[in-house]
C-alpha atoms as a PDB file:
ATOM      1  CA  UNK A   1     -31.402  54.661 -26.563  1.00  0.00           C
ATOM      2  CA  UNK A   2     -31.689  51.754 -28.911  1.00  0.00           C
ATOM      3  CA  UNK A   3     -30.433  49.451 -26.196  1.00  0.00           C
ATOM      4  CA  UNK A   4     -33.148  50.648 -23.762  1.00  0.00           C
ATOM      5  CA  UNK A   5     -36.038  50.024 -26.169  1.00  0.00           C
ATOM      6  CA  UNK A   6     -34.974  46.604 -27.390  1.00  0.00           C
ATOM      7  CA  UNK A   7     -32.930  45.356 -24.487  1.00  0.00           C
ATOM      8  CA  UNK A   8     -29.192  44.647 -24.425  1.00  0.00           C
ATOM      9  CA  UNK A   9     -28.094  43.485 -27.919  1.00  0.00           C
ATOM     10  CA  UNK A  10     -25.110  41.614 -26.442  1.00  0.00           C
ATOM     11  CA  UNK A  11     -27.417  39.616 -24.088  1.00  0.00           C
ATOM     12  CA  UNK A  12     -29.721  38.770 -26.990  1.00  0.00           C
ATOM     13  CA  UNK A  13     -26.780  37.583 -29.102  1.00  0.00           C
ATOM     14  CA  UNK A  14     -25.523  35.536 -26.161  1.00  0.00           C
ATOM     15  CA  UNK A  15     -28.885  33.804 -25.660  1.00  0.00           C
ATOM     16  CA  UNK A  16     -29.163  33.143 -29.415  1.00  0.00           C
ATOM     17  CA  UNK A  17     -25.672  31.583 -29.311  1.00  0.00           C
ATOM     18  CA  UNK A  18     -26.695  29.319 -26.420  1.00  0.00           C
ATOM     19  CA  UNK A  19     -29.863  28.209 -28.242  1.00  0.00           C
ATOM     20  CA  UNK A  20     -27.895  27.635 -31.416  1.00  0.00           C
ATOM     21  CA  UNK A  21     -25.276  25.579 -29.564  1.00  0.00           C
ATOM     22  CA  UNK A  22     -28.004  23.574 -27.817  1.00  0.00           C
ATOM     23  CA  UNK A  23     -29.743  22.920 -31.150  1.00  0.00           C
ATOM     24  CA  UNK A  24     -26.496  21.717 -32.732  1.00  0.00           C
ATOM     25  CA  UNK A  25     -25.777  19.434 -29.769  1.00  0.00           C
ATOM     26  CA  UNK A  26     -29.307  17.972 -29.760  1.00  0.00           C
ATOM     27  CA  UNK A  27     -29.228  17.382 -33.499  1.00  0.00           C
ATOM     28  CA  UNK A  28     -26.239  15.132 -32.936  1.00  0.00           C
ATOM     29  CA  UNK A  29     -28.013  13.379 -30.037  1.00  0.00           C
ATOM     30  CA  UNK A  30     -31.566  12.886 -31.333  1.00  0.00           C
ATOM     31  CA  UNK A  31     -32.153   9.958 -28.963  1.00  0.00           C
ATOM     32  CA  UNK A  32     -32.105  12.189 -25.830  1.00  0.00           C
ATOM     33  CA  UNK A  33     -35.582  13.774 -26.265  1.00  0.00           C
ATOM     34  CA  UNK A  34     -36.994  10.328 -27.097  1.00  0.00           C
ATOM     35  CA  UNK A  35     -35.329   8.837 -23.995  1.00  0.00           C
ATOM     36  CA  UNK A  36     -36.711  11.616 -21.797  1.00  0.00           C
ATOM     37  CA  UNK A  37     -40.199  11.093 -23.219  1.00  0.00           C
ATOM     38  CA  UNK A  38     -39.950   7.330 -22.688  1.00  0.00           C
ATOM     39  CA  UNK A  39     -38.810   7.851 -19.070  1.00  0.00           C
ATOM     40  CA  UNK A  40     -41.726  10.212 -18.379  1.00  0.00           C
ATOM     41  CA  UNK A  41     -44.237   7.769 -19.920  1.00  0.00           C
ATOM     42  CA  UNK A  42     -42.752   4.869 -17.919  1.00  0.00           C
ATOM     43  CA  UNK A  43     -42.941   6.874 -14.678  1.00  0.00           C
ATOM     44  CA  UNK A  44     -46.585   7.761 -15.306  1.00  0.00           C
ATOM     45  CA  UNK A  45     -47.418   4.127 -16.107  1.00  0.00           C
ATOM     46  CA  UNK A  46     -45.673   2.927 -12.931  1.00  0.00           C
ATOM     47  CA  UNK A  47     -47.580   5.426 -10.794  1.00  0.00           C
ATOM     48  CA  UNK A  48     -50.851   4.372 -12.397  1.00  0.00           C
ATOM     49  CA  UNK A  49     -50.151   0.680 -11.733  1.00  0.00           C
ATOM     50  CA  UNK A  50     -49.210   1.413  -8.111  1.00  0.00           C
ATOM     51  CA  UNK A  51     -52.316   3.510  -7.500  1.00  0.00           C
ATOM     52  CA  UNK A  52     -54.615   0.880  -9.004  1.00  0.00           C
ATOM     53  CA  UNK A  53     -53.006  -2.016  -7.146  1.00  0.00           C
ATOM     54  CA  UNK A  54     -53.121  -0.118  -3.851  1.00  0.00           C
ATOM     55  CA  UNK A  55     -56.824   0.620  -4.127  1.00  0.00           C
ATOM     56  CA  UNK A  56     -57.791  -2.891  -5.128  1.00  0.00           C
ATOM     57  CA  UNK A  57     -56.081  -4.471  -2.144  1.00  0.00           C
ATOM     58  CA  UNK A  58     -57.471  -1.972   0.349  1.00  0.00           C
ATOM     59  CA  UNK A  59     -61.087  -2.608  -0.672  1.00  0.00           C
ATOM     60  CA  UNK A  60     -60.805  -6.402  -0.598  1.00  0.00           C
ATOM     61  CA  UNK A  61     -62.519  -7.692   2.533  1.00  0.00           C
ATOM     62  CA  UNK A  62     -60.353  -9.531   5.045  1.00  0.00           C
ATOM     63  CA  UNK A  63     -63.009 -12.217   5.549  1.00  0.00           C
ATOM     64  CA  UNK A  64     -66.751 -12.748   5.380  1.00  0.00           C
ATOM     65  CA  UNK A  65     -68.904  -9.610   5.257  1.00  0.00           C
ATOM     66  CA  UNK A  66     -70.487 -10.584   8.583  1.00  0.00           C
ATOM     67  CA  UNK A  67     -69.206 -12.897  11.324  1.00  0.00           C
ATOM     68  CA  UNK A  68     -70.156 -13.776  14.896  1.00  0.00           C
ATOM     69  CA  UNK A  69     -67.959 -12.853  17.847  1.00  0.00           C
ATOM     70  CA  UNK A  70     -68.393 -13.426  21.573  1.00  0.00           C
ATOM     71  CA  UNK A  71     -68.616 -10.243  23.642  1.00  0.00           C
ATOM     72  CA  UNK A  72     -69.547  -9.179  27.179  1.00  0.00           C
ATOM     73  CA  UNK A  73     -73.136  -8.999  25.871  1.00  0.00           C
ATOM     74  CA  UNK A  74     -73.058 -12.503  24.395  1.00  0.00           C
ATOM     75  CA  UNK A  75     -72.703 -13.263  20.705  1.00  0.00           C
ATOM     76  CA  UNK A  76     -72.822 -10.263  18.383  1.00  0.00           C
ATOM     77  CA  UNK A  77     -72.322  -9.612  14.675  1.00  0.00           C
ATOM     78  CA  UNK A  78     -69.086  -8.059  13.445  1.00  0.00           C
ATOM     79  CA  UNK A  79     -67.868  -6.853  10.050  1.00  0.00           C
ATOM     80  CA  UNK A  80     -65.038  -8.247   7.908  1.00  0.00           C
ATOM     81  CA  UNK A  81     -62.469  -6.444  10.119  1.00  0.00           C
ATOM     82  CA  UNK A  82     -63.981  -7.848  13.327  1.00  0.00           C
ATOM     83  CA  UNK A  83     -65.552  -4.515  14.338  1.00  0.00           C
ATOM     84  CA  UNK A  84     -68.937  -4.442  16.085  1.00  0.00           C
ATOM     85  CA  UNK A  85     -72.005  -3.923  13.896  1.00  0.00           C
ATOM     86  CA  UNK A  86     -74.865  -1.796  15.219  1.00  0.00           C
ATOM     87  CA  UNK A  87     -78.546  -1.164  14.504  1.00  0.00           C
ATOM     88  CA  UNK A  88     -80.264   2.229  14.670  1.00  0.00           C
ATOM     89  CA  UNK A  89     -83.608   2.349  16.484  1.00  0.00           C
ATOM     90  CA  UNK A  90     -85.040   5.027  14.164  1.00  0.00           C
ATOM     91  CA  UNK A  91     -84.564   2.932  11.019  1.00  0.00           C
ATOM     92  CA  UNK A  92     -87.537   1.131   9.532  1.00  0.00           C
ATOM     93  CA  UNK A  93     -87.421  -2.414   8.195  1.00  0.00           C
ATOM     94  CA  UNK A  94     -84.886  -2.433   5.322  1.00  0.00           C
ATOM     95  CA  UNK A  95     -84.769   1.401   5.287  1.00  0.00           C
ATOM     96  CA  UNK A  96     -81.871   3.479   6.637  1.00  0.00           C
ATOM     97  CA  UNK A  97     -82.547   6.903   8.131  1.00  0.00           C
ATOM     98  CA  UNK A  98     -78.880   7.576   8.945  1.00  0.00           C
ATOM     99  CA  UNK A  99     -77.177   9.843   6.407  1.00  0.00           C
ATOM    100  CA  UNK A 100     -74.913  12.906   6.224  1.00  0.00           C
ATOM    101  CA  UNK A 101     -73.530  13.748   9.711  1.00  0.00           C
ATOM    102  CA  UNK A 102     -75.093  10.603  11.193  1.00  0.00           C
ATOM    103  CA  UNK A 103     -73.334   8.419   8.595  1.00  0.00           C
ATOM    104  CA  UNK A 104     -69.982  10.046   9.375  1.00  0.00           C
ATOM    105  CA  UNK A 105     -70.244   8.973  13.017  1.00  0.00           C
ATOM    106  CA  UNK A 106     -72.083   5.719  12.232  1.00  0.00           C
ATOM    107  CA  UNK A 107     -70.685   4.610   8.856  1.00  0.00           C
ATOM    108  CA  UNK A 108     -73.074   2.236   7.071  1.00  0.00           C
ATOM    109  CA  UNK A 109     -71.680  -1.290   6.763  1.00  0.00           C
ATOM    110  CA  UNK A 110     -71.333  -1.580   2.993  1.00  0.00           C
ATOM    111  CA  UNK A 111     -70.212  -4.265   0.591  1.00  0.00           C
ATOM    112  CA  UNK A 112     -69.220  -4.386  -3.037  1.00  0.00           C
ATOM    113  CA  UNK A 113     -71.047  -7.293  -4.587  1.00  0.00           C
ATOM    114  CA  UNK A 114     -72.793 -10.084  -2.774  1.00  0.00           C
ATOM    115  CA  UNK A 115     -72.421 -10.255   1.037  1.00  0.00           C
ATOM    116  CA  UNK A 116     -70.833 -13.324   2.592  1.00  0.00           C
ATOM    117  CA  UNK A 117     -71.737 -14.906   5.932  1.00  0.00           C
ATOM    118  CA  UNK A 118     -69.440 -16.749   8.321  1.00  0.00           C
ATOM    119  CA  UNK A 119     -70.548 -19.750  10.336  1.00  0.00           C
ATOM    120  CA  UNK A 120     -73.276 -18.776  12.788  1.00  0.00           C
ATOM    121  CA  UNK A 121     -74.651 -15.988  10.585  1.00  0.00           C
ATOM    122  CA  UNK A 122     -78.006 -16.692   8.955  1.00  0.00           C
ATOM    123  CA  UNK A 123     -77.662 -16.322   5.195  1.00  0.00           C
ATOM    124  CA  UNK A 124     -81.447 -15.947   4.988  1.00  0.00           C
ATOM    125  CA  UNK A 125     -81.345 -12.886   7.301  1.00  0.00           C
ATOM    126  CA  UNK A 126     -78.341 -11.270   5.572  1.00  0.00           C
ATOM    127  CA  UNK A 127     -79.502  -8.956   2.772  1.00  0.00           C
ATOM    128  CA  UNK A 128     -78.536  -5.604   1.302  1.00  0.00           C
ATOM    129  CA  UNK A 129     -80.268  -2.333   0.497  1.00  0.00           C
ATOM    130  CA  UNK A 130     -79.302   0.454  -1.893  1.00  0.00           C
ATOM    131  CA  UNK A 131     -78.476   3.778  -0.199  1.00  0.00           C
ATOM    132  CA  UNK A 132     -79.110   7.212  -1.702  1.00  0.00           C
ATOM    133  CA  UNK A 133     -75.370   7.497  -2.474  1.00  0.00           C
ATOM    134  CA  UNK A 134     -75.722   4.228  -4.484  1.00  0.00           C
ATOM    135  CA  UNK A 135     -73.623   2.192  -2.052  1.00  0.00           C
ATOM    136  CA  UNK A 136     -74.853  -1.230  -0.941  1.00  0.00           C
ATOM    137  CA  UNK A 137     -75.560  -1.459   2.794  1.00  0.00           C
ATOM    138  CA  UNK A 138     -75.733  -4.696   4.753  1.00  0.00           C
ATOM    139  CA  UNK A 139     -79.055  -5.519   6.420  1.00  0.00           C
ATOM    140  CA  UNK A 140     -79.614  -8.300   8.948  1.00  0.00           C
ATOM    141  CA  UNK A 141     -83.127  -9.414   9.827  1.00  0.00           C
ATOM    142  CA  UNK A 142     -84.442  -6.164   8.320  1.00  0.00           C
ATOM    143  CA  UNK A 143     -82.019  -3.994  10.378  1.00  0.00           C
ATOM    144  CA  UNK A 144     -79.613  -1.819   8.328  1.00  0.00           C
ATOM    145  CA  UNK A 145     -76.128  -2.309   9.832  1.00  0.00           C
ATOM    146  CA  UNK A 146     -73.553   0.313  10.838  1.00  0.00           C
ATOM    147  CA  UNK A 147     -70.128   0.607  12.360  1.00  0.00           C
ATOM    148  CA  UNK A 148     -69.166   3.221  14.958  1.00  0.00           C
ATOM    149  CA  UNK A 149     -66.377   5.665  14.053  1.00  0.00           C
ATOM    150  CA  UNK A 150     -64.824   5.415  17.535  1.00  0.00           C
ATOM    151  CA  UNK A 151     -64.499   1.612  17.370  1.00  0.00           C
ATOM    152  CA  UNK A 152     -61.057   1.011  15.872  1.00  0.00           C
ATOM    153  CA  UNK A 153     -60.183  -2.480  17.162  1.00  0.00           C
ATOM    154  CA  UNK A 154     -62.069  -5.772  17.331  1.00  0.00           C
ATOM    155  CA  UNK A 155     -63.911  -6.182  20.611  1.00  0.00           C
ATOM    156  CA  UNK A 156     -64.706  -2.496  21.094  1.00  0.00           C
ATOM    157  CA  UNK A 157     -68.390  -1.614  21.580  1.00  0.00           C
ATOM    158  CA  UNK A 158     -68.200   2.135  22.170  1.00  0.00           C
ATOM    159  CA  UNK A 159     -71.525   2.752  20.465  1.00  0.00           C
ATOM    160  CA  UNK A 160     -73.522   0.258  22.520  1.00  0.00           C
ATOM    161  CA  UNK A 161     -76.651   1.895  23.934  1.00  0.00           C
ATOM    162  CA  UNK A 162     -75.730   5.342  22.591  1.00  0.00           C
ATOM    163  CA  UNK A 163     -78.704   7.719  23.033  1.00  0.00           C
ATOM    164  CA  UNK A 164     -80.849   4.663  23.686  1.00  0.00           C
ATOM    165  CA  UNK A 165     -81.121   3.914  19.942  1.00  0.00           C
ATOM    166  CA  UNK A 166     -77.788   2.344  18.883  1.00  0.00           C
ATOM    167  CA  UNK A 167     -77.260  -1.315  19.769  1.00  0.00           C
ATOM    168  CA  UNK A 168     -75.073  -4.229  18.733  1.00  0.00           C
ATOM    169  CA  UNK A 169     -77.007  -6.986  16.966  1.00  0.00           C
ATOM    170  CA  UNK A 170     -77.140 -10.685  17.782  1.00  0.00           C
ATOM    171  CA  UNK A 171     -77.076 -13.594  15.305  1.00  0.00           C
ATOM    172  CA  UNK A 172     -80.829 -13.969  15.991  1.00  0.00           C
ATOM    173  CA  UNK A 173     -81.368 -10.546  14.375  1.00  0.00           C
ATOM    174  CA  UNK A 174     -82.297  -8.735  17.589  1.00  0.00           C
ATOM    175  CA  UNK A 175     -80.572  -5.677  19.055  1.00  0.00           C
ATOM    176  CA  UNK A 176     -78.431  -6.622  22.069  1.00  0.00           C
ATOM    177  CA  UNK A 177     -78.838  -4.326  25.048  1.00  0.00           C
ATOM    178  CA  UNK A 178     -76.721  -3.980  28.152  1.00  0.00           C
ATOM    179  CA  UNK A 179     -78.685  -4.646  31.304  1.00  0.00           C
ATOM    180  CA  UNK A 180     -80.503  -1.438  32.223  1.00  0.00           C
ATOM    181  CA  UNK A 181     -80.395   0.066  28.737  1.00  0.00           C
ATOM    182  CA  UNK A 182     -83.687   1.569  27.684  1.00  0.00           C
ATOM    183  CA  UNK A 183     -85.525   0.206  24.664  1.00  0.00           C
ATOM    184  CA  UNK A 184     -85.262   2.041  21.342  1.00  0.00           C
ATOM    185  CA  UNK A 185     -87.914   4.730  20.880  1.00  0.00           C
ATOM    186  CA  UNK A 186     -88.787   3.701  17.339  1.00  0.00           C
ATOM    187  CA  UNK A 187     -88.113   1.042  14.763  1.00  0.00           C
ATOM    188  CA  UNK A 188     -89.709  -2.349  14.509  1.00  0.00           C
END
């Protein structure tokens, strides 16, 4: 009965012997726990350096914040990756009304710091506004600028004329419309 209440005494003695043997071995090799700790700290530091270096290179723009590119509609503005920039007809001058679900489909063109303009882009027209999420959105000629989530390569203009309110923008600061596209219902 004593073995049922307290467990198997032989198993307990065996585990005590293993712990005792391990303690004796470690006492003769005190450097092993320190080496393991140093290896763990070095691995954590390496992962931290890799994660920080990866994020800093991915957020660095490939070129100017806004550039000009020739398209089937004439000259239009593009972002630092060469993707088409769009205006939203329901926005007001320097005020974005595209957020939440809208901003997932039409991501605001944002910058960290001061925007840069390539040749052909008016520096006087290129400004920024602060969004509710505290990001800094590009504005050109008073028009908040957006990308289109379906445009993945330079030259694509999948959002052009969408719902009659989304249009590419020209270096003059005016929305560019395909022939036959209806005018935006709001805006300025």
